[in-house]
Short mmCIF file of C-alpha atoms (C1' of nucleotides) in Angstrom, two decimals:
data_model
loop_
_atom_site.label_atom_id
_atom_site.label_comp_id
_atom_site.label_asym_id
_atom_site.label_seq_id
_atom_site.Cartn_x
_atom_site.Cartn_y
_atom_site.Cartn_z
CA UNK O 10 38.62 5.71 -0.47
CA UNK O 11 37.20 3.68 2.37
CA UNK O 12 33.42 3.48 2.33
CA UNK O 13 31.92 4.82 5.50
CA UNK O 14 30.09 2.31 7.66
CA UNK O 15 26.55 3.29 8.50
CA UNK O 16 25.07 2.96 11.95
CA UNK O 17 21.51 1.69 11.65
CA UNK O 18 19.14 1.12 14.57
CA UNK O 19 16.11 -1.10 14.44
CA UNK O 20 13.82 -0.14 17.31
CA UNK O 21 11.11 -2.69 18.03
CA UNK O 22 8.41 -2.05 20.63
CA UNK O 23 7.92 -5.12 22.83
CA UNK O 24 4.50 -6.82 22.84
CA UNK O 25 3.13 -3.56 21.51
CA UNK O 26 -0.66 -4.08 21.53
CA UNK O 27 -0.46 -5.80 24.91
CA UNK O 28 1.67 -2.96 26.30
CA UNK O 29 -0.80 -0.31 25.10
CA UNK O 30 -3.70 -2.25 26.64
CA UNK O 31 -1.85 -2.50 29.92
CA UNK O 32 -0.99 1.21 29.96
CA UNK O 33 -4.63 2.27 29.80
CA UNK O 34 -5.93 -0.66 31.85
CA UNK O 35 -3.78 -0.97 34.96
CA UNK O 36 -5.99 -3.74 36.32
CA UNK O 37 -4.44 -6.02 33.69
CA UNK O 38 -1.11 -5.76 35.45
CA UNK O 39 -1.43 -9.03 37.33
CA UNK O 40 -3.64 -10.76 34.78
CA UNK O 41 -2.69 -13.21 32.09
CA UNK O 42 -4.15 -11.56 29.01
CA UNK O 43 -4.06 -11.36 25.23
CA UNK O 44 -5.17 -8.79 22.67
CA UNK O 45 -7.24 -9.90 19.68
CA UNK O 46 -10.25 -11.89 18.63
CA UNK O 47 -13.69 -11.14 19.89
CA UNK O 48 -14.38 -10.98 23.59
CA UNK O 49 -18.06 -11.83 23.28
CA UNK O 50 -17.85 -14.75 20.88
CA UNK O 51 -14.47 -15.87 22.29
CA UNK O 52 -13.34 -16.62 18.74
CA UNK O 53 -10.69 -15.32 16.36
CA UNK O 54 -6.91 -15.18 16.75
CA UNK O 55 -4.46 -13.49 19.08
CA UNK O 56 -2.71 -10.35 17.82
CA UNK O 57 -0.45 -9.85 20.82
CA UNK O 58 0.04 -11.91 23.96
CA UNK O 59 1.25 -10.45 27.25
CA UNK O 60 4.57 -11.80 28.52
CA UNK O 61 2.82 -13.77 31.25
CA UNK O 62 0.66 -15.44 28.60
CA UNK O 63 3.75 -16.15 26.49
CA UNK O 64 5.23 -18.07 29.39
CA UNK O 65 2.29 -20.47 29.01
CA UNK O 66 3.13 -20.83 25.28
CA UNK O 67 0.22 -18.62 24.28
CA UNK O 68 1.45 -16.65 21.27
CA UNK O 69 0.21 -14.33 18.54
CA UNK O 70 -1.46 -16.11 15.65
CA UNK O 71 -2.88 -18.73 17.96
CA UNK O 72 -6.67 -19.11 18.00
CA UNK O 73 -8.47 -17.86 21.08
CA UNK O 74 -10.08 -21.27 21.42
CA UNK O 75 -6.69 -22.98 21.65
CA UNK O 76 -5.41 -20.38 24.10
CA UNK O 77 -8.44 -20.85 26.35
CA UNK O 78 -7.77 -24.58 26.29
CA UNK O 79 -4.35 -23.84 27.79
CA UNK O 80 -5.58 -21.27 30.30
CA UNK O 81 -9.38 -20.98 30.74
CA UNK O 82 -9.19 -17.82 32.86
CA UNK O 83 -7.35 -15.96 30.10
CA UNK O 84 -8.39 -12.31 29.86
CA UNK O 85 -9.27 -11.26 26.30
CA UNK O 86 -8.86 -7.60 25.31
CA UNK O 87 -10.30 -6.45 21.99
CA UNK O 88 -8.02 -4.61 19.56
CA UNK O 89 -8.15 -0.81 19.57
CA UNK O 90 -6.28 0.67 16.63
CA UNK O 91 -7.00 4.25 17.64
CA UNK O 92 -5.08 3.61 20.84
CA UNK O 93 -2.17 1.92 19.06
CA UNK O 94 -1.94 4.75 16.53
CA UNK O 95 -1.72 7.28 19.34
CA UNK O 96 1.18 5.44 20.96
CA UNK O 97 2.77 4.81 17.57
CA UNK O 98 2.71 8.53 16.75
CA UNK O 99 4.34 9.33 20.11
CA UNK O 100 6.99 6.71 19.36
CA UNK O 101 7.93 8.08 15.95
CA UNK O 102 7.87 11.73 17.08
CA UNK O 103 10.21 10.85 19.92
CA UNK O 104 12.68 9.12 17.60
CA UNK O 105 12.88 12.18 15.35
CA UNK O 106 14.94 13.88 18.06
CA UNK O 107 17.79 11.54 17.21
CA UNK O 108 17.69 11.39 13.42
CA UNK O 109 15.70 12.69 10.47
CA UNK O 110 16.34 9.47 8.58
CA UNK O 111 13.61 7.25 9.96
CA UNK O 112 11.76 4.53 8.09
CA UNK O 113 8.53 3.17 9.42
CA UNK O 114 8.88 -0.63 9.46
CA UNK O 115 5.38 -1.10 10.82
CA UNK O 116 3.14 0.41 13.47
CA UNK O 117 5.61 -0.63 16.20
CA UNK O 118 9.04 -0.71 14.60
CA UNK O 119 11.39 1.86 13.16
CA UNK O 120 14.66 1.87 11.27
CA UNK O 121 16.88 4.88 12.00
CA UNK O 122 20.11 5.97 10.41
CA UNK O 123 22.04 7.49 13.33
CA UNK O 124 25.41 7.66 11.52
CA UNK O 125 25.62 11.41 11.95
CA UNK O 126 24.88 11.50 15.68
CA UNK O 127 27.15 8.50 16.24
CA UNK O 128 30.14 10.62 15.24
CA UNK O 129 29.72 12.53 18.49
CA UNK O 130 28.03 10.00 20.80
CA UNK O 131 28.72 6.30 21.12
CA UNK O 132 25.90 4.28 19.48
CA UNK O 133 25.38 2.17 22.57
CA UNK O 134 24.87 5.29 24.64
CA UNK O 135 22.31 6.62 22.13
CA UNK O 136 20.46 3.29 22.16
CA UNK O 137 20.37 3.16 25.95
CA UNK O 138 19.02 6.68 26.15
CA UNK O 139 16.28 5.93 23.58
CA UNK O 140 15.31 2.74 25.36
CA UNK O 141 15.25 4.32 28.82
CA UNK O 142 13.27 7.36 27.78
CA UNK O 143 10.70 5.46 25.72
CA UNK O 144 10.04 3.34 28.77
CA UNK O 145 10.05 6.20 31.25
CA UNK O 146 8.08 8.81 29.30
CA UNK O 147 5.66 6.67 27.29
CA UNK O 148 5.76 3.35 29.14
CA UNK O 149 6.85 1.66 25.91
CA UNK O 150 9.53 -1.01 26.39
CA UNK O 151 11.61 -1.71 23.29
CA UNK O 152 14.47 -3.79 21.95
CA UNK O 153 17.10 -2.20 19.75
CA UNK O 154 19.39 -3.75 17.15
CA UNK O 155 22.52 -1.86 16.08
CA UNK O 156 24.14 -2.83 12.79
CA UNK O 157 25.60 -1.49 9.52
CA UNK O 158 22.52 -2.55 7.49
CA UNK O 159 18.74 -2.56 7.94
CA UNK O 160 18.52 -6.32 7.68
CA UNK O 161 21.18 -7.01 10.31
CA UNK O 162 19.69 -4.39 12.64
CA UNK O 163 16.31 -6.08 12.28
CA UNK O 164 17.75 -9.51 13.03
CA UNK O 165 19.66 -8.04 15.99
CA UNK O 166 16.66 -6.36 17.64
CA UNK O 167 14.94 -9.73 17.62
CA UNK O 168 17.65 -11.45 19.63
CA UNK O 169 16.99 -10.02 23.08
CA UNK O 170 13.43 -9.31 24.21
CA UNK O 171 12.17 -7.47 26.12
CA UNK O 172 14.39 -4.44 26.67
CA UNK O 173 17.43 -5.79 24.85
CA UNK O 174 20.17 -4.00 22.96
CA UNK O 175 22.18 -6.11 20.52
CA UNK O 176 25.09 -5.03 18.39
CA UNK O 177 25.70 -6.92 15.15
CA UNK O 178 28.82 -5.88 13.28
CA UNK O 179 29.76 -7.77 10.13
CA UNK O 180 32.41 -9.61 12.11
CA UNK O 181 29.74 -10.78 14.60
CA UNK O 182 27.58 -12.45 11.95
CA UNK O 183 29.17 -15.87 12.16
CA UNK O 184 29.02 -16.01 15.94
CA UNK O 185 25.63 -14.40 16.51
CA UNK O 186 23.58 -15.07 13.39
CA UNK O 187 24.66 -18.52 12.19
CA UNK O 188 23.13 -20.38 15.18
CA UNK O 189 19.70 -18.74 14.67
CA UNK O 190 16.93 -21.05 13.40
CA UNK O 191 16.19 -20.67 9.70
CA UNK O 192 12.55 -20.08 10.67
CA UNK O 193 13.65 -16.76 12.18
CA UNK O 194 15.42 -15.57 9.04
CA UNK O 195 13.46 -12.49 7.99
CA UNK O 196 11.74 -13.45 4.73
CA UNK O 197 11.40 -17.18 5.39
CA UNK O 198 7.82 -17.92 6.31
CA UNK O 199 5.53 -20.80 7.01
CA UNK O 200 5.46 -22.01 3.39
CA UNK O 201 9.19 -22.15 2.69
CA UNK O 202 10.35 -23.25 6.12
CA UNK O 203 9.10 -26.87 5.88
CA UNK O 204 10.99 -27.38 2.61
CA UNK O 205 14.23 -26.13 4.14
CA UNK O 206 13.68 -28.22 7.24
CA UNK O 207 13.20 -31.33 5.11
CA UNK O 208 16.46 -30.51 3.33
CA UNK O 209 18.14 -30.37 6.76
CA UNK O 210 18.77 -26.64 6.53
CA UNK O 211 18.13 -25.95 10.18
CA UNK O 212 19.92 -22.69 10.95
CA UNK O 213 21.42 -19.73 9.16
CA UNK O 214 24.86 -21.33 9.27
CA UNK O 215 23.46 -24.28 7.28
CA UNK O 216 21.87 -21.85 4.85
CA UNK O 217 25.12 -20.08 3.97
CA UNK O 218 27.16 -23.29 3.85
CA UNK O 219 28.21 -23.63 0.21
CA UNK O 220 27.83 -27.41 0.44
CA UNK O 221 24.06 -26.86 0.76
CA UNK O 222 23.72 -24.47 -2.16
CA UNK O 223 22.42 -27.03 -4.64
CA UNK O 224 19.79 -28.34 -2.24
CA UNK O 225 18.59 -24.81 -1.51
CA UNK O 226 18.39 -23.91 -5.18
CA UNK O 227 15.79 -26.66 -5.55
CA UNK O 228 13.65 -24.67 -3.12
CA UNK O 229 14.49 -21.02 -3.81
CA UNK O 230 15.19 -19.14 -7.01
CA UNK O 231 18.87 -18.33 -7.42
CA UNK O 232 18.19 -14.60 -7.23
CA UNK O 233 16.32 -14.99 -3.95
CA UNK O 234 19.10 -17.18 -2.57
CA UNK O 235 21.74 -14.60 -3.49
CA UNK O 236 19.69 -11.80 -1.96
CA UNK O 237 19.53 -13.71 1.32
CA UNK O 238 23.30 -14.25 1.29
CA UNK O 239 23.90 -10.54 0.68
CA UNK O 240 21.59 -9.68 3.57
CA UNK O 241 23.19 -12.16 5.94
CA UNK O 242 26.74 -11.02 5.18
CA UNK O 243 25.82 -7.35 5.51
CA UNK O 244 26.22 -6.58 1.83
CA UNK O 245 22.69 -5.29 1.26
CA UNK O 246 22.49 -1.70 0.11
CA UNK O 247 19.05 -0.72 1.44
CA UNK O 248 18.89 2.79 2.82
CA UNK O 249 16.70 4.37 5.47
CA UNK O 250 14.38 6.26 3.14
CA UNK O 251 11.85 8.28 5.16
CA UNK O 252 9.61 8.74 2.09
CA UNK O 253 9.33 5.06 1.25
CA UNK O 254 5.99 4.38 2.92
CA UNK O 255 4.76 7.94 3.34
CA UNK O 256 2.04 7.36 0.75
CA UNK O 257 0.11 4.11 1.09
CA UNK O 258 -0.05 1.89 -1.99
CA UNK O 259 -3.40 0.48 -0.95
CA UNK O 260 -6.09 1.14 1.64
CA UNK O 261 -8.31 -1.75 2.58
CA UNK O 262 -10.66 -3.03 5.20
CA UNK O 263 -12.28 -6.39 5.63
CA UNK O 264 -14.81 -8.08 7.78
CA UNK O 265 -15.34 -11.65 8.84
CA UNK O 266 -19.00 -12.41 9.37
CA UNK O 267 -20.08 -14.02 12.60
CA UNK O 268 -21.69 -16.70 10.45
CA UNK O 269 -21.14 -17.75 6.82
CA UNK O 270 -23.36 -16.05 4.23
CA UNK O 271 -24.45 -16.43 0.62
CA UNK O 272 -27.03 -13.66 0.56
CA UNK O 273 -25.78 -11.42 -2.25
CA UNK O 274 -27.62 -8.29 -1.19
CA UNK O 275 -26.39 -8.65 2.39
CA UNK O 276 -22.80 -9.08 1.23
CA UNK O 277 -23.07 -6.08 -1.08
CA UNK O 278 -24.54 -4.02 1.74
CA UNK O 279 -21.63 -4.94 4.02
CA UNK O 280 -19.10 -4.20 1.30
CA UNK O 281 -20.59 -0.73 0.88
CA UNK O 282 -20.18 -0.13 4.60
CA UNK O 283 -16.53 -1.05 4.22
CA UNK O 284 -16.23 1.23 1.20
CA UNK O 285 -17.52 4.11 3.33
CA UNK O 286 -14.82 3.47 5.93
CA UNK O 287 -11.92 3.30 3.50
CA UNK O 288 -13.29 6.22 1.47
CA UNK O 289 -13.23 8.32 4.63
CA UNK O 290 -9.53 7.53 5.00
CA UNK O 291 -8.84 8.27 1.34
CA UNK O 292 -10.40 11.72 1.64
CA UNK O 293 -8.92 12.50 5.07
CA UNK O 294 -5.44 11.77 3.81
CA UNK O 295 -5.89 13.81 0.59
CA UNK O 296 -5.45 10.82 -1.69
CA UNK O 297 -6.92 9.63 -4.96
CA UNK O 298 -7.32 6.06 -6.16
CA UNK O 299 -7.63 4.56 -9.62
CA UNK O 300 -8.95 1.12 -8.77
CA UNK O 301 -10.81 -1.07 -6.40
CA UNK O 302 -10.27 -4.63 -5.25
CA UNK O 303 -12.70 -6.96 -3.57
CA UNK O 304 -11.71 -10.01 -1.58
CA UNK O 305 -13.93 -12.96 -0.79
CA UNK O 306 -12.97 -15.77 1.53
CA UNK O 307 -15.14 -18.83 1.15
CA UNK O 308 -16.27 -21.06 3.99
CA UNK O 309 -13.38 -23.43 3.21
CA UNK O 310 -10.83 -20.57 3.36
CA UNK O 311 -10.22 -20.23 -0.36
CA UNK O 312 -9.48 -16.59 -1.08
CA UNK O 313 -10.23 -14.84 -4.33
CA UNK O 314 -9.48 -11.22 -5.18
CA UNK O 315 -10.97 -9.33 -8.08
CA UNK O 316 -9.93 -5.86 -9.07
CA UNK O 317 -10.79 -3.27 -11.66
CA UNK O 318 -9.44 0.13 -12.60
CA UNK O 319 -11.15 3.26 -13.83
CA UNK O 320 -9.99 5.71 -16.47
CA UNK O 321 -8.89 8.44 -14.14
CA UNK O 322 -7.96 8.92 -10.50
CA UNK O 323 -10.86 9.81 -8.27
CA UNK O 324 -11.95 10.29 -4.67
CA UNK O 325 -15.68 10.30 -5.42
CA UNK O 326 -17.68 7.88 -3.32
CA UNK O 327 -20.27 7.49 -6.09
CA UNK O 328 -17.66 6.55 -8.67
CA UNK O 329 -16.29 3.78 -6.47
CA UNK O 330 -19.71 2.66 -5.33
CA UNK O 331 -20.61 2.06 -8.97
CA UNK O 332 -17.33 0.28 -9.55
CA UNK O 333 -17.93 -1.89 -6.49
CA UNK O 334 -21.40 -2.92 -7.72
CA UNK O 335 -20.03 -3.64 -11.18
CA UNK O 336 -17.25 -5.80 -9.82
CA UNK O 337 -19.52 -7.55 -7.38
CA UNK O 338 -22.25 -8.44 -9.85
CA UNK O 339 -19.70 -9.58 -12.43
CA UNK O 340 -17.65 -11.71 -10.07
CA UNK O 341 -19.69 -12.99 -7.14
CA UNK O 342 -20.88 -16.51 -7.90
CA UNK O 343 -23.18 -17.10 -4.93
CA UNK O 344 -20.58 -19.04 -3.03
CA UNK O 345 -20.95 -19.26 0.73
CA UNK O 346 -18.40 -16.86 2.19
CA UNK O 347 -17.04 -16.00 5.62
CA UNK O 348 -15.22 -12.75 4.79
CA UNK O 349 -15.64 -9.74 2.54
CA UNK O 350 -12.94 -7.15 1.94
CA UNK O 351 -12.75 -3.96 -0.13
CA UNK O 352 -9.67 -1.92 -0.93
CA UNK O 353 -8.43 1.02 -2.97
CA UNK O 354 -5.42 0.32 -5.17
CA UNK O 355 -3.19 2.51 -7.30
CA UNK O 356 -3.20 5.48 -4.96
CA UNK O 357 -1.59 8.89 -5.47
CA UNK O 358 -1.63 12.09 -3.40
CA UNK O 359 -4.13 14.70 -4.55
CA UNK O 360 -1.39 17.33 -4.87
CA UNK O 361 0.55 15.23 -7.38
CA UNK O 362 -2.53 14.82 -9.51
CA UNK O 363 -3.09 18.56 -9.69
CA UNK O 364 0.52 18.99 -10.66
CA UNK O 365 0.32 16.49 -13.49
CA UNK O 366 -3.02 17.79 -14.59
CA UNK O 367 -1.81 21.39 -14.80
CA UNK O 368 1.30 20.34 -16.64
CA UNK O 369 -0.83 18.37 -19.06
CA UNK O 370 -3.02 21.37 -19.81
CA UNK O 371 -0.06 23.63 -20.09
CA UNK O 372 1.44 21.41 -22.73
CA UNK O 373 -1.81 21.39 -24.64
CA UNK O 374 -1.85 25.16 -24.40
CA UNK O 375 1.59 25.37 -25.96
CA UNK O 376 0.52 23.44 -29.05
"C1'" DT D 2 -9.94 -28.06 15.69
"C1'" DC D 3 -9.27 -23.51 14.27
"C1'" DT D 4 -7.70 -20.34 11.36
"C1'" DG D 5 -8.08 -11.72 12.25
"C1'" DG D 6 -6.89 -7.68 9.75
"C1'" DG D 7 -3.86 -4.45 7.45
"C1'" DG D 8 -0.27 -4.04 4.57
"C1'" DT D 9 4.04 -4.79 0.77
"C1'" DC D 10 6.25 -7.14 -2.78
"C1'" DC D 11 6.75 -10.52 -6.45
"C1'" DT D 12 5.34 -13.39 -10.38
"C1'" DA D 13 3.00 -14.80 -14.43
"C1'" DG D 14 -0.01 -14.40 -18.24
"C1'" DG D 15 -2.51 -11.72 -21.55
"C1'" DA D 16 -3.64 -7.41 -24.07
"C1'" DC D 17 -1.89 -3.91 -26.63
"C1'" DC D 18 1.40 -0.94 -28.96
"C1'" DC D 19 5.37 0.00 -31.81
"C1'" DT J 10 0.52 -19.02 -44.31
"C1'" DC J 11 3.25 -17.59 -40.92
"C1'" DT J 12 4.01 -14.30 -37.95
"C1'" DG J 13 9.82 -11.17 -33.93
"C1'" DG J 14 10.81 -8.75 -29.81
"C1'" DG J 15 10.52 -5.24 -26.34
"C1'" DG J 16 7.89 -2.40 -23.22
"C1'" DT J 17 3.95 -1.29 -20.39
"C1'" DC J 18 -0.36 -1.95 -18.21
"C1'" DC J 19 -3.82 -4.79 -16.07
"C1'" DT J 20 -5.42 -8.75 -13.38
"C1'" DA J 21 -5.04 -12.69 -10.10
"C1'" DG J 22 -2.74 -15.19 -6.84
"C1'" DG J 23 0.48 -16.04 -3.29
"C1'" DA J 24 4.30 -15.42 0.22
"C1'" DC J 25 5.49 -12.84 3.91
"C1'" DC J 26 5.39 -9.49 7.86
"C1'" DC J 27 3.38 -7.41 12.18
#
DNA sequence: TCTGGGGTCCTAGGACCC
DNA sequence: TCTGGGGTCCTAGGACCC
């Protein structure tokens, strides 16, 4: 029996934070602006650059200082996650009209399995309709990749921005994917890329070339290498699982001080403020956590994380406040730090806990 | 020179249990 | 005096992504 080919979309909102800022701030329309950093201190890094800023080679990840050196009149817009979440919710609700198999890739990208609808309507027509309506109704421009696997759809959506639609069948891989720079292979980041570059693995075609296998295996584990090959050739078996990220695995929040500090009581005070924020989220979302992690970034950017678990799941602020103090006093060594972070780990939904707990008692009752 | 914040996943070592 | 092997949980660090 012939295995049915899936039709997967990867829908990627273009310059998402910048688009949201523009939608609520029409005066930005003719400005060269970026989202991120701090407006007052003019420090930090860019989260999203408007397309006009990108033309000047101002990109996300770049420091505000560097961007201002390129264009001193640059408009800086502070991040507003409430706003982005509102647009993101609209985005995902809209997509649900086309499929119930939707996986949240991030705040601004979605994988959809449209195999069922594609039996009646041509995939390209579906994609065009989604793209047009997202732009018309919500003023959210997007690029869409169409492919038989999640990975290829993701690579495809990246190829034409903004407002692109790219089809990547297995038979298109050699022509469309092989020329792409290895730096743009999803999963190769800033640490691995320089090693590959030094080994003269410049594009995806070089990567899959069997003659380069030995060189690559000096850089990547064999398993990782094989996984990449499977992804590139469309052999990956990932599915669009709507439940995959429905429950967060961790909830964290962190803060970079405006100046470096080594005052233990001040740091503890700030970390408790952070705990309050993440605890609010834990309770609002009906979740329980079993552990806490703290993160300290020293003045020279060394990061340490320290975590500890408790005996039972909890959502009590007091329990985690005690745990936080315990961790902090055990682990903080009076180093000068620039950032403090606090996070819940090992999270489950409250309703699952009740279920397990009742079952547990029921079994005891039977004995 | 400058380097944010929120996540996921993987690895490796050690403790502990059988 | 010498002491296996498998499984699971916990902790810390690191790569990567948006």
